Amino acid sequence: MASVMASRFSVLKIEDDSDQEREKAALKKAAEEEKAKKKTNKKKKKSKPAETADAELIDEAFERDLQQAMLMSRVDYEKAATETSPEEAANGHDDSATAAAGVSKARAKKAKAKVFSIDQLQALSNSQGDSRSLQPPPPRPAAAAAAGGDNGDFFGQVERKAKQAATRERILETIRQDLPPSVTAAAAVPAELQVRLATAESQVEELTAELERTKDELRLAKSRTKRVLSVLTQSETKEKVQLIVSLEKAQAARDTADRERADMSAQVTSLLAQLEQERSKVHALTTQLKRAQGNKRRGQSENDAADAVD
């Protein structure tokens, strides 16, 4: 029994092998119409934000890849549908669910590459609705309905679930955008940057510890300098006090000497005055003595003359 390999695009819509050429032509026509519509919109809205334009380009590229994957998955499924047993079909359904989860994760990763606001999501959903309306609905494969019964509904459910998962991821991304930067920073940084950030944080911690040690050493040096300055200040103050005491003693001795000198000057002046007085007395006595001697001599001479006369 031939084993069926589940395509990675098995979650997408499958189209009939006979309608492949028609679907390719329809896709090409739809792409051309979308390009024409884009040109018209660009002419009408020249000031369209860059984020919305990038989002539309991403969605359009995803839609084109989606349609091509749908065609390829449809062809692969139709080739293997005739040889698939019910048990293998069930296994194929499980594998399809797993592939759907993978596609959902891939689309979520692609959606994470760009952050959309609520208004952009609404505009994006409207543009997707318009682009889908331009494409003709693919016919339900008769071979798949005959082989699997409800395979069409299953793939439709898987596609809806994939779209719901992508929409949910976009909404979550929008909510993350509205969160504070401190909450979303850790989730937005890649693993390599997180490693670099951890290394930088460890270096910052080491530098912080070294800075703290340097601050402690600086505080210790400042305290030592303060103590030395205090000792020097105290010694200088002591020397100044001793010098002031010595100056005061010298000043007191000088004052005492000045007083003694003044006293001695006063005594000398008094003695000089007394000497002058004694000199005056001696001069007066000498004058009186001379007068007395002159008078005595004159009286004696007179007596001698009188005696001579007699």
CSV table of N, CA and C in Angstrom, one decimal, residues 27-148:
chain,number,residue,atom,x,y,z
A,27,LEU,N,-5.6,33.6,-11.3
A,27,LEU,CA,-4.7,34.3,-10.3
A,27,LEU,C,-3.9,35.4,-11.0
A,28,LYS,N,-3.5,35.1,-12.2
A,28,LYS,CA,-2.7,36.1,-12.9
A,28,LYS,C,-3.5,37.3,-13.2
A,29,LYS,N,-4.8,37.1,-13.6
A,29,LYS,CA,-5.7,38.2,-13.8
A,29,LYS,C,-6.0,39.0,-12.6
A,30,ALA,N,-6.2,38.2,-11.5
A,30,ALA,CA,-6.5,38.9,-10.2
A,30,ALA,C,-5.2,39.7,-9.8
A,31,ALA,N,-4.0,39.2,-10.0
A,31,ALA,CA,-2.8,39.9,-9.6
A,31,ALA,C,-2.7,41.2,-10.4
A,32,GLU,N,-3.0,41.1,-11.7
A,32,GLU,CA,-2.9,42.3,-12.6
A,32,GLU,C,-4.0,43.3,-12.1
A,33,GLU,N,-5.2,42.8,-11.8
A,33,GLU,CA,-6.2,43.7,-11.3
A,33,GLU,C,-5.8,44.4,-10.0
A,34,GLU,N,-5.2,43.6,-9.1
A,34,GLU,CA,-4.7,44.2,-7.8
A,34,GLU,C,-3.6,45.2,-8.1
A,35,LYS,N,-2.7,44.9,-9.0
A,35,LYS,CA,-1.7,45.9,-9.4
A,35,LYS,C,-2.3,47.2,-9.9
A,36,ALA,N,-3.3,47.0,-10.8
A,36,ALA,CA,-4.0,48.2,-11.3
A,36,ALA,C,-4.7,49.0,-10.2
A,37,LYS,N,-5.3,48.2,-9.3
A,37,LYS,CA,-6.0,48.9,-8.2
A,37,LYS,C,-5.0,49.6,-7.3
A,38,LYS,N,-3.8,49.0,-7.1
A,38,LYS,CA,-2.8,49.6,-6.3
A,38,LYS,C,-2.3,50.9,-6.9
A,39,LYS,N,-2.1,50.9,-8.2
A,39,LYS,CA,-1.7,52.1,-8.9
A,39,LYS,C,-2.7,53.2,-8.7
A,40,THR,N,-4.0,52.8,-8.8
A,40,THR,CA,-5.1,53.8,-8.6
A,40,THR,C,-5.1,54.4,-7.2
A,41,ASN,N,-5.0,53.5,-6.3
A,41,ASN,CA,-4.9,53.9,-4.9
A,41,ASN,C,-3.7,54.8,-4.6
A,42,LYS,N,-2.6,54.5,-5.2
A,42,LYS,CA,-1.4,55.3,-5.0
A,42,LYS,C,-1.6,56.7,-5.5
A,43,LYS,N,-2.3,56.8,-6.7
A,43,LYS,CA,-2.6,58.1,-7.2
A,43,LYS,C,-3.5,58.9,-6.4
A,44,LYS,N,-4.5,58.2,-5.8
A,44,LYS,CA,-5.5,58.9,-5.0
A,44,LYS,C,-4.9,59.2,-3.6
A,45,LYS,N,-4.1,58.3,-3.0
A,45,LYS,CA,-3.6,58.6,-1.7
A,45,LYS,C,-2.0,58.6,-1.8
A,46,LYS,N,-1.5,59.8,-2.1
A,46,LYS,CA,0.0,59.9,-2.2
A,46,LYS,C,0.6,59.9,-0.8
A,47,SER,N,-0.1,60.3,0.2
A,47,SER,CA,0.4,60.4,1.5
A,47,SER,C,0.1,59.2,2.4
A,48,LYS,N,0.0,58.0,1.8
A,48,LYS,CA,-0.3,56.8,2.5
A,48,LYS,C,0.9,56.4,3.4
A,49,PRO,N,0.6,56.0,4.6
A,49,PRO,CA,1.7,55.7,5.6
A,49,PRO,C,2.5,54.5,5.0
A,50,ALA,N,3.8,54.5,5.4
A,50,ALA,CA,4.7,53.5,4.9
A,50,ALA,C,4.4,52.1,5.6
A,51,GLU,N,3.9,52.2,6.8
A,51,GLU,CA,3.6,50.9,7.5
A,51,GLU,C,2.4,50.2,6.8
A,52,THR,N,1.4,51.0,6.4
A,52,THR,CA,0.2,50.3,5.8
A,52,THR,C,0.6,49.8,4.4
A,53,ALA,N,1.5,50.5,3.7
A,53,ALA,CA,1.9,50.0,2.4
A,53,ALA,C,2.7,48.7,2.6
A,54,ASP,N,3.6,48.7,3.6
A,54,ASP,CA,4.4,47.4,3.8
A,54,ASP,C,3.5,46.3,4.2
A,55,ALA,N,2.5,46.6,5.1
A,55,ALA,CA,1.6,45.5,5.5
A,55,ALA,C,0.8,45.0,4.3
A,56,GLU,N,0.4,45.8,3.4
A,56,GLU,CA,-0.3,45.4,2.2
A,56,GLU,C,0.5,44.5,1.3
A,57,LEU,N,1.8,45.0,1.2
A,57,LEU,CA,2.7,44.2,0.3
A,57,LEU,C,3.0,42.8,0.9
A,58,ILE,N,3.1,42.7,2.3
A,58,ILE,CA,3.3,41.4,2.9
A,58,ILE,C,2.1,40.5,2.7
A,59,ASP,N,0.9,41.1,2.9
A,59,ASP,CA,-0.3,40.3,2.8
A,59,ASP,C,-0.5,39.9,1.3
A,60,GLU,N,-0.2,40.7,0.4
A,60,GLU,CA,-0.4,40.3,-1.0
A,60,GLU,C,0.5,39.2,-1.4
A,61,ALA,N,1.8,39.4,-0.9
A,61,ALA,CA,2.8,38.3,-1.2
A,61,ALA,C,2.3,37.0,-0.6
A,62,PHE,N,1.8,37.1,0.7
A,62,PHE,CA,1.3,35.9,1.3
A,62,PHE,C,0.1,35.3,0.6
A,63,GLU,N,-0.8,36.2,0.1
A,63,GLU,CA,-1.9,35.6,-0.6
A,63,GLU,C,-1.5,34.9,-1.9
A,64,ARG,N,-0.5,35.5,-2.6
A,64,ARG,CA,-0.1,34.8,-3.8
A,64,ARG,C,0.6,33.5,-3.5
A,65,ASP,N,1.4,33.5,-2.5
A,65,ASP,CA,2.0,32.2,-2.1
A,65,ASP,C,0.9,31.2,-1.6
A,66,LEU,N,-0.1,31.7,-1.0
A,66,LEU,CA,-1.2,30.9,-0.5
A,66,LEU,C,-1.9,30.2,-1.7
A,67,GLN,N,-2.2,31.0,-2.7
A,67,GLN,CA,-2.9,30.5,-3.8
A,67,GLN,C,-2.1,29.5,-4.6
A,68,GLN,N,-0.8,29.8,-4.8
A,68,GLN,CA,0.1,28.8,-5.4
A,68,GLN,C,0.2,27.5,-4.6
A,69,ALA,N,0.3,27.7,-3.3
A,69,ALA,CA,0.4,26.5,-2.5
A,69,ALA,C,-0.9,25.7,-2.5
A,70,MET,N,-2.0,26.4,-2.6
A,70,MET,CA,-3.3,25.7,-2.7
A,70,MET,C,-3.3,24.9,-4.0
A,71,LEU,N,-2.8,25.4,-5.1
A,71,LEU,CA,-2.8,24.7,-6.4
A,71,LEU,C,-1.9,23.4,-6.2
A,72,MET,N,-0.7,23.6,-5.7
A,72,MET,CA,0.2,22.5,-5.5
A,72,MET,C,-0.4,21.4,-4.6
A,73,SER,N,-0.9,21.9,-3.5
A,73,SER,CA,-1.5,21.0,-2.5
A,73,SER,C,-2.7,20.2,-3.1
A,74,ARG,N,-3.5,20.9,-3.9
A,74,ARG,CA,-4.6,20.2,-4.6
A,74,ARG,C,-4.1,19.1,-5.5
A,75,VAL,N,-3.1,19.4,-6.3
A,75,VAL,CA,-2.6,18.4,-7.2
A,75,VAL,C,-2.0,17.2,-6.4
A,76,ASP,N,-1.2,17.5,-5.4
A,76,ASP,CA,-0.7,16.4,-4.6
A,76,ASP,C,-1.8,15.6,-3.9
A,77,TYR,N,-2.8,16.2,-3.4
A,77,TYR,CA,-3.9,15.5,-2.8
A,77,TYR,C,-4.7,14.6,-3.7
A,78,GLU,N,-4.9,15.2,-4.9
A,78,GLU,CA,-5.7,14.4,-5.9
A,78,GLU,C,-4.9,13.2,-6.4
A,79,LYS,N,-3.6,13.4,-6.5
A,79,LYS,CA,-2.8,12.2,-6.9
A,79,LYS,C,-2.8,11.1,-5.9
A,80,ALA,N,-2.9,11.5,-4.6
A,80,ALA,CA,-2.8,10.5,-3.5
A,80,ALA,C,-4.2,10.1,-3.0
A,81,ALA,N,-5.2,10.8,-3.4
A,81,ALA,CA,-6.6,10.5,-2.8
A,81,ALA,C,-7.1,9.2,-3.2
A,82,THR,N,-6.9,8.8,-4.4
A,82,THR,CA,-7.4,7.5,-4.9
A,82,THR,C,-6.8,6.3,-4.2
A,83,GLU,N,-5.6,6.4,-3.7
A,83,GLU,CA,-4.9,5.3,-3.1
A,83,GLU,C,-4.9,5.4,-1.6
A,84,THR,N,-5.6,6.3,-1.0
A,84,THR,CA,-5.6,6.5,0.4
A,84,THR,C,-6.8,5.7,1.1
A,85,SER,N,-6.5,4.9,2.1
A,85,SER,CA,-7.5,4.2,2.9
A,85,SER,C,-8.1,5.1,3.9
A,86,PRO,N,-9.2,4.7,4.5
A,86,PRO,CA,-9.8,5.6,5.5
A,86,PRO,C,-8.9,5.8,6.7
A,87,GLU,N,-8.1,4.8,7.2
A,87,GLU,CA,-7.2,5.0,8.3
A,87,GLU,C,-6.1,5.9,7.9
A,88,GLU,N,-5.6,5.7,6.7
A,88,GLU,CA,-4.5,6.7,6.2
A,88,GLU,C,-5.1,8.1,6.0
A,89,ALA,N,-6.4,8.1,5.6
A,89,ALA,CA,-7.0,9.5,5.5
A,89,ALA,C,-7.1,10.2,6.8
A,90,ALA,N,-7.4,9.3,7.9
A,90,ALA,CA,-7.5,9.9,9.2
A,90,ALA,C,-6.1,10.4,9.6
A,91,ASN,N,-5.1,9.5,9.3
A,91,ASN,CA,-3.7,9.9,9.7
A,91,ASN,C,-3.3,11.2,8.9
A,92,GLY,N,-3.8,11.2,7.6
A,92,GLY,CA,-3.5,12.4,6.8
A,92,GLY,C,-4.2,13.6,7.4
A,93,HIS,N,-5.4,13.4,8.0
A,93,HIS,CA,-6.1,14.6,8.7
A,93,HIS,C,-5.3,15.1,9.8
A,94,ASP,N,-4.7,14.1,10.6
A,94,ASP,CA,-3.9,14.5,11.8
A,94,ASP,C,-2.6,15.2,11.3
A,95,ASP,N,-2.0,14.7,10.2
A,95,ASP,CA,-0.9,15.4,9.6
A,95,ASP,C,-1.2,16.7,9.1
A,96,SER,N,-2.4,16.8,8.5
A,96,SER,CA,-2.9,18.1,8.0
A,96,SER,C,-3.1,19.1,9.2
A,97,ALA,N,-3.6,18.6,10.3
A,97,ALA,CA,-3.8,19.5,11.4
A,97,ALA,C,-2.4,20.0,11.9
A,98,THR,N,-1.4,19.0,12.0
A,98,THR,CA,-0.1,19.4,12.4
A,98,THR,C,0.5,20.4,11.4
A,99,ALA,N,0.3,20.2,10.1
A,99,ALA,CA,0.8,21.1,9.1
A,99,ALA,C,0.1,22.5,9.2
A,100,ALA,N,-1.2,22.4,9.6
A,100,ALA,CA,-2.0,23.7,9.8
A,100,ALA,C,-1.4,24.5,11.0
A,101,ALA,N,-1.0,23.7,12.0
A,101,ALA,CA,-0.3,24.4,13.1
A,101,ALA,C,1.0,25.1,12.7
A,102,GLY,N,1.7,24.3,11.8
A,102,GLY,CA,3.0,24.8,11.3
A,102,GLY,C,2.8,26.1,10.5
A,103,VAL,N,1.8,26.0,9.6
A,103,VAL,CA,1.5,27.2,8.8
A,103,VAL,C,1.1,28.4,9.6
A,104,SER,N,0.2,28.0,10.7
A,104,SER,CA,-0.2,29.1,11.6
A,104,SER,C,1.0,29.8,12.3
A,105,LYS,N,2.0,28.9,12.7
A,105,LYS,CA,3.1,29.5,13.4
A,105,LYS,C,4.0,30.3,12.4
A,106,ALA,N,4.1,29.8,11.1
A,106,ALA,CA,4.9,30.5,10.1
A,106,ALA,C,4.2,31.8,9.8
A,107,ARG,N,2.9,31.8,9.7
A,107,ARG,CA,2.2,33.1,9.4
A,107,ARG,C,2.3,34.0,10.6
A,108,ALA,N,2.3,33.4,11.8
A,108,ALA,CA,2.4,34.3,13.0
A,108,ALA,C,3.8,34.9,13.1
A,109,LYS,N,4.8,34.1,12.7
A,109,LYS,CA,6.2,34.7,12.7
A,109,LYS,C,6.3,35.8,11.6
A,110,LYS,N,5.6,35.6,10.4
A,110,LYS,CA,5.6,36.6,9.4
A,110,LYS,C,4.9,37.9,9.9
A,111,ALA,N,3.8,37.6,10.6
A,111,ALA,CA,3.0,38.8,11.1
A,111,ALA,C,3.8,39.5,12.2
A,112,LYS,N,4.7,38.8,13.0
A,112,LYS,CA,5.4,39.4,14.0
A,112,LYS,C,6.5,40.3,13.4
A,113,ALA,N,6.9,40.1,12.2
A,113,ALA,CA,7.9,40.9,11.5
A,113,ALA,C,7.4,42.3,11.4
A,114,LYS,N,6.1,42.5,11.4
A,114,LYS,CA,5.5,43.9,11.3
A,114,LYS,C,4.4,44.0,12.3
A,115,VAL,N,4.4,45.2,13.0
A,115,VAL,CA,3.4,45.5,14.0
A,115,VAL,C,2.3,46.3,13.4
A,116,PHE,N,1.1,45.9,13.6
A,116,PHE,CA,-0.1,46.6,13.0
A,116,PHE,C,-0.9,47.2,14.2
A,117,SER,N,-1.5,48.3,13.9
A,117,SER,CA,-2.5,48.9,14.8
A,117,SER,C,-3.9,48.4,14.4
A,118,ILE,N,-4.9,48.7,15.3
A,118,ILE,CA,-6.2,48.3,15.0
A,118,ILE,C,-6.8,48.8,13.7
A,119,ASP,N,-6.5,50.1,13.5
A,119,ASP,CA,-7.0,50.7,12.2
A,119,ASP,C,-6.3,50.0,11.0
A,120,GLN,N,-5.0,49.7,11.1
A,120,GLN,CA,-4.4,49.0,10.0
A,120,GLN,C,-4.9,47.6,9.8
A,121,LEU,N,-5.2,46.9,10.9
A,121,LEU,CA,-5.8,45.6,10.8
A,121,LEU,C,-7.2,45.6,10.0
A,122,GLN,N,-8.0,46.6,10.4
A,122,GLN,CA,-9.3,46.8,9.7
A,122,GLN,C,-9.1,47.1,8.2
A,123,ALA,N,-8.2,48.0,7.9
A,123,ALA,CA,-7.9,48.3,6.5
A,123,ALA,C,-7.3,47.1,5.8
A,124,LEU,N,-6.5,46.3,6.5
A,124,LEU,CA,-5.9,45.1,5.9
A,124,LEU,C,-7.0,44.1,5.6
A,125,SER,N,-7.9,43.9,6.6
A,125,SER,CA,-8.9,42.9,6.3
A,125,SER,C,-9.9,43.3,5.2
A,126,ASN,N,-10.1,44.6,5.1
A,126,ASN,CA,-10.9,45.1,4.0
A,126,ASN,C,-10.2,44.9,2.6
A,127,SER,N,-8.9,45.2,2.6
A,127,SER,CA,-8.2,45.0,1.4
A,127,SER,C,-8.1,43.5,1.0
A,128,GLN,N,-8.0,42.6,2.0
A,128,GLN,CA,-8.0,41.2,1.7
A,128,GLN,C,-9.3,40.7,1.2
A,129,GLY,N,-10.4,41.3,1.8
A,129,GLY,CA,-11.7,40.9,1.3
A,129,GLY,C,-11.9,41.4,-0.1
A,130,ASP,N,-11.4,42.6,-0.5
A,130,ASP,CA,-11.5,43.0,-1.9
A,130,ASP,C,-10.7,42.1,-2.8
A,131,SER,N,-9.5,41.7,-2.4
A,131,SER,CA,-8.6,40.9,-3.2
A,131,SER,C,-9.3,39.5,-3.4
A,132,ARG,N,-9.9,39.0,-2.4
A,132,ARG,CA,-10.5,37.7,-2.5
A,132,ARG,C,-11.8,37.7,-3.4
A,133,SER,N,-12.4,38.9,-3.3
A,133,SER,CA,-13.6,39.0,-4.2
A,133,SER,C,-13.3,39.1,-5.6
A,134,LEU,N,-12.0,39.5,-6.0
A,134,LEU,CA,-11.6,39.5,-7.4
A,134,LEU,C,-11.3,38.1,-7.9
A,135,GLN,N,-11.0,37.2,-7.0
A,135,GLN,CA,-10.7,35.8,-7.4
A,135,GLN,C,-11.9,35.0,-7.5
A,136,PRO,N,-12.1,34.1,-8.6
A,136,PRO,CA,-13.3,33.3,-8.7
A,136,PRO,C,-13.2,32.1,-7.7
A,137,PRO,N,-14.3,31.7,-7.1
A,137,PRO,CA,-14.2,30.7,-6.1
A,137,PRO,C,-13.9,29.3,-6.7
A,138,PRO,N,-12.9,28.6,-6.2
A,138,PRO,CA,-12.6,27.3,-6.8
A,138,PRO,C,-13.7,26.3,-6.7
A,139,PRO,N,-13.9,25.5,-7.7
A,139,PRO,CA,-14.9,24.4,-7.6
A,139,PRO,C,-14.5,23.3,-6.6
A,140,ARG,N,-15.5,22.8,-6.0
A,140,ARG,CA,-15.3,21.7,-5.1
A,140,ARG,C,-14.9,20.4,-5.8
A,141,PRO,N,-13.8,19.8,-5.5
A,141,PRO,CA,-13.3,18.7,-6.2
A,141,PRO,C,-14.2,17.5,-6.0
A,142,ALA,N,-14.7,16.9,-7.2
A,142,ALA,CA,-15.6,15.8,-7.1
A,142,ALA,C,-14.9,14.5,-6.7
A,143,ALA,N,-13.6,14.4,-7.1
A,143,ALA,CA,-12.8,13.2,-6.7
A,143,ALA,C,-12.6,13.2,-5.2
A,144,ALA,N,-12.3,14.3,-4.7
A,144,ALA,CA,-12.1,14.4,-3.2
A,144,ALA,C,-13.3,14.1,-2.5
A,145,ALA,N,-14.5,14.6,-3.0
A,145,ALA,CA,-15.8,14.4,-2.3
A,145,ALA,C,-16.1,12.9,-2.3
A,146,ALA,N,-15.8,12.3,-3.5
A,146,ALA,CA,-16.1,10.8,-3.6
A,146,ALA,C,-15.2,10.0,-2.8
A,147,ALA,N,-13.9,10.4,-2.6
A,147,ALA,CA,-13.0,9.6,-1.9
A,147,ALA,C,-13.1,9.8,-0.4
A,148,GLY,N,-13.2,11.1,0.1
A,148,GLY,CA,-13.1,11.3,1.5
A,148,GLY,C,-14.4,11.7,2.1
